[in-house]
Tab-separated table of C-alpha atoms in Angstrom:
chain	number	residue	atom	x	y	z
A	1	MET	CA	76.628	-3.735	28.983
A	2	LYS	CA	77.023	-6.106	31.935
A	3	ILE	CA	80.335	-5.506	33.703
A	4	LEU	CA	81.771	-7.434	36.641
A	5	LEU	CA	84.429	-5.779	38.818
A	6	VAL	CA	86.641	-7.994	40.962
A	7	ASP	CA	88.870	-6.288	43.510
A	8	ASP	CA	89.525	-6.885	47.199
A	9	ASN	CA	89.545	-3.123	47.828
A	10	GLU	CA	85.829	-2.501	48.358
A	11	GLU	CA	86.119	1.300	48.242
A	12	PHE	CA	87.952	1.184	44.896
A	13	CYS	CA	85.446	-1.312	43.515
A	14	GLU	CA	82.429	0.725	44.532
A	15	THR	CA	83.893	3.969	43.146
A	16	PHE	CA	84.746	2.232	39.855
A	17	SER	CA	81.230	0.751	39.798
A	18	ASP	CA	79.663	4.186	40.301
A	19	ILE	CA	81.669	5.612	37.383
A	20	LEU	CA	80.629	2.801	35.029
A	21	SER	CA	77.010	2.883	36.215
A	22	LEU	CA	76.803	6.592	35.376
A	23	GLU	CA	77.662	5.590	31.807
A	24	GLY	CA	74.590	3.318	31.749
A	25	HIS	CA	76.219	-0.056	32.391
A	26	ALA	CA	74.891	-2.798	34.670
A	27	VAL	CA	77.756	-3.300	37.117
A	28	ARG	CA	78.379	-5.721	39.967
A	29	CYS	CA	81.313	-5.849	42.386
A	30	VAL	CA	82.782	-8.872	44.102
A	31	PHE	CA	85.812	-9.014	46.333
A	32	SER	CA	87.431	-12.455	45.884
A	33	GLY	CA	88.338	-14.945	43.190
A	34	ARG	CA	85.756	-17.485	44.311
A	35	GLU	CA	83.026	-14.836	44.237
A	36	ALA	CA	84.198	-13.866	40.739
A	37	LEU	CA	83.818	-17.418	39.467
A	38	ALA	CA	80.332	-17.720	40.960
A	39	GLU	CA	79.251	-14.331	39.632
A	40	THR	CA	80.440	-15.054	36.085
A	41	GLU	CA	77.918	-17.928	36.138
A	42	ALA	CA	75.074	-15.980	37.779
A	43	PHE	CA	75.453	-12.495	36.250
A	44	LEU	CA	76.903	-13.518	32.842
A	45	PRO	CA	79.035	-10.391	32.341
A	46	GLU	CA	80.288	-9.333	28.928
A	47	LEU	CA	83.259	-7.489	30.429
A	48	LEU	CA	85.303	-8.363	33.499
A	49	PHE	CA	87.795	-6.099	35.252
A	50	LEU	CA	89.874	-8.506	37.345
A	51	ASP	CA	92.447	-7.669	40.005
A	52	VAL	CA	95.598	-9.785	39.817
A	53	LYS	CA	96.054	-10.049	43.593
A	54	LEU	CA	93.017	-11.354	45.482
A	55	PRO	CA	92.750	-12.745	49.015
A	56	ASP	CA	91.871	-16.327	48.062
A	57	ILE	CA	92.896	-17.243	44.517
A	58	ASP	CA	94.771	-14.918	42.187
A	59	GLY	CA	93.221	-13.295	39.159
A	60	VAL	CA	95.255	-15.403	36.727
A	61	HIS	CA	93.701	-18.570	38.202
A	62	VAL	CA	90.248	-16.998	37.815
A	63	LEU	CA	91.085	-16.152	34.192
A	64	LYS	CA	92.191	-19.761	33.550
A	65	GLN	CA	88.872	-21.052	34.897
A	66	ILE	CA	86.899	-18.639	32.736
A	67	ALA	CA	88.953	-19.489	29.644
A	68	SER	CA	88.439	-23.220	30.191
A	69	SER	CA	84.675	-22.697	30.492
A	70	GLY	CA	84.508	-21.526	26.884
A	71	ARG	CA	82.562	-18.413	27.847
A	72	LYS	CA	83.296	-15.319	25.758
A	73	ILE	CA	84.047	-12.580	28.279
A	74	THR	CA	86.394	-9.679	27.608
A	75	VAL	CA	88.811	-9.691	30.561
A	76	VAL	CA	90.965	-6.764	31.661
A	77	MET	CA	93.513	-7.347	34.411
A	78	MET	CA	94.233	-4.660	37.018
A	79	THR	CA	97.023	-4.433	39.541
A	80	GLY	CA	98.555	-2.089	42.047
A	81	TYR	CA	101.684	-4.265	42.243
A	82	SER	CA	104.619	-4.945	39.982
A	83	VAL	CA	103.874	-8.507	38.856
A	84	PRO	CA	105.141	-8.705	35.266
A	85	ASP	CA	105.166	-12.522	35.158
A	86	LEU	CA	101.502	-12.760	36.175
A	87	ILE	CA	100.547	-10.008	33.717
A	88	GLN	CA	102.347	-11.777	30.860
A	89	GLU	CA	100.640	-15.042	31.781
A	90	ALA	CA	97.233	-13.328	31.845
A	91	LEU	CA	97.797	-11.739	28.435
A	92	ALA	CA	98.907	-15.107	27.037
A	93	LEU	CA	95.673	-16.621	28.394
A	94	GLY	CA	93.612	-14.082	26.480
A	95	ALA	CA	93.226	-11.057	28.737
A	96	ARG	CA	92.447	-8.070	26.510
A	97	ALA	CA	94.643	-5.657	28.480
A	98	ALA	CA	96.358	-5.054	31.805
A	99	PHE	CA	96.121	-1.759	33.666
A	100	ALA	CA	98.168	-0.437	36.559
A	101	LYS	CA	96.330	1.259	39.399
A	102	PRO	CA	95.400	4.007	39.702
A	103	LEU	CA	93.466	3.399	36.506
A	104	ASP	CA	93.619	5.628	33.455
A	105	TYR	CA	89.866	6.011	32.939
A	106	ALA	CA	90.278	7.202	29.336
A	107	ARG	CA	91.816	3.794	28.545
A	108	VAL	CA	89.125	2.056	30.605
A	109	PHE	CA	86.382	3.708	28.554
A	110	ASP	CA	88.177	2.757	25.318
A	111	ILE	CA	88.099	-0.906	26.401
A	112	VAL	CA	84.442	-0.659	27.447
A	113	GLU	CA	83.571	0.823	24.056
A	114	GLU	CA	85.533	-1.892	22.200
A	115	ALA	CA	83.830	-4.636	24.204
A	116	SER	CA	80.441	-3.046	23.575
A	117	ASP	CA	81.146	-2.915	19.830
A	118	ARG	CA	81.960	-6.653	19.847
A	119	LYS	CA	78.663	-7.589	21.503
A	120	PRO	CA	76.365	-9.612	19.253
A	121	GLY	CA	73.772	-7.259	17.835
A	122	ALA	CA	75.853	-4.147	18.552
């Protein structure tokens, strides 16, 4: 499965990428909202883990752009901050889930498995 990770913490992103790659997924990391939008066009991920707080545009804005594009990407929001309003907005826009950091990797793998099961041809 193609998975895009978007987080401004490069160390976190690369560690998360390593974990998912060991499970056999094709994973890319980007570190800003603008990079996320470009990479959703270039990489065409099936699953997107998206940080709420990014240095340029917030994750909810990125989610809005993706939703308006009509592309079918499972989006999971992540945050290390208490931002209930942004989380509620993201869920209303179609985010599959929202996780607090540090991540519960058992829940992460459940979401990855669900998204994989929804893939055409799976």
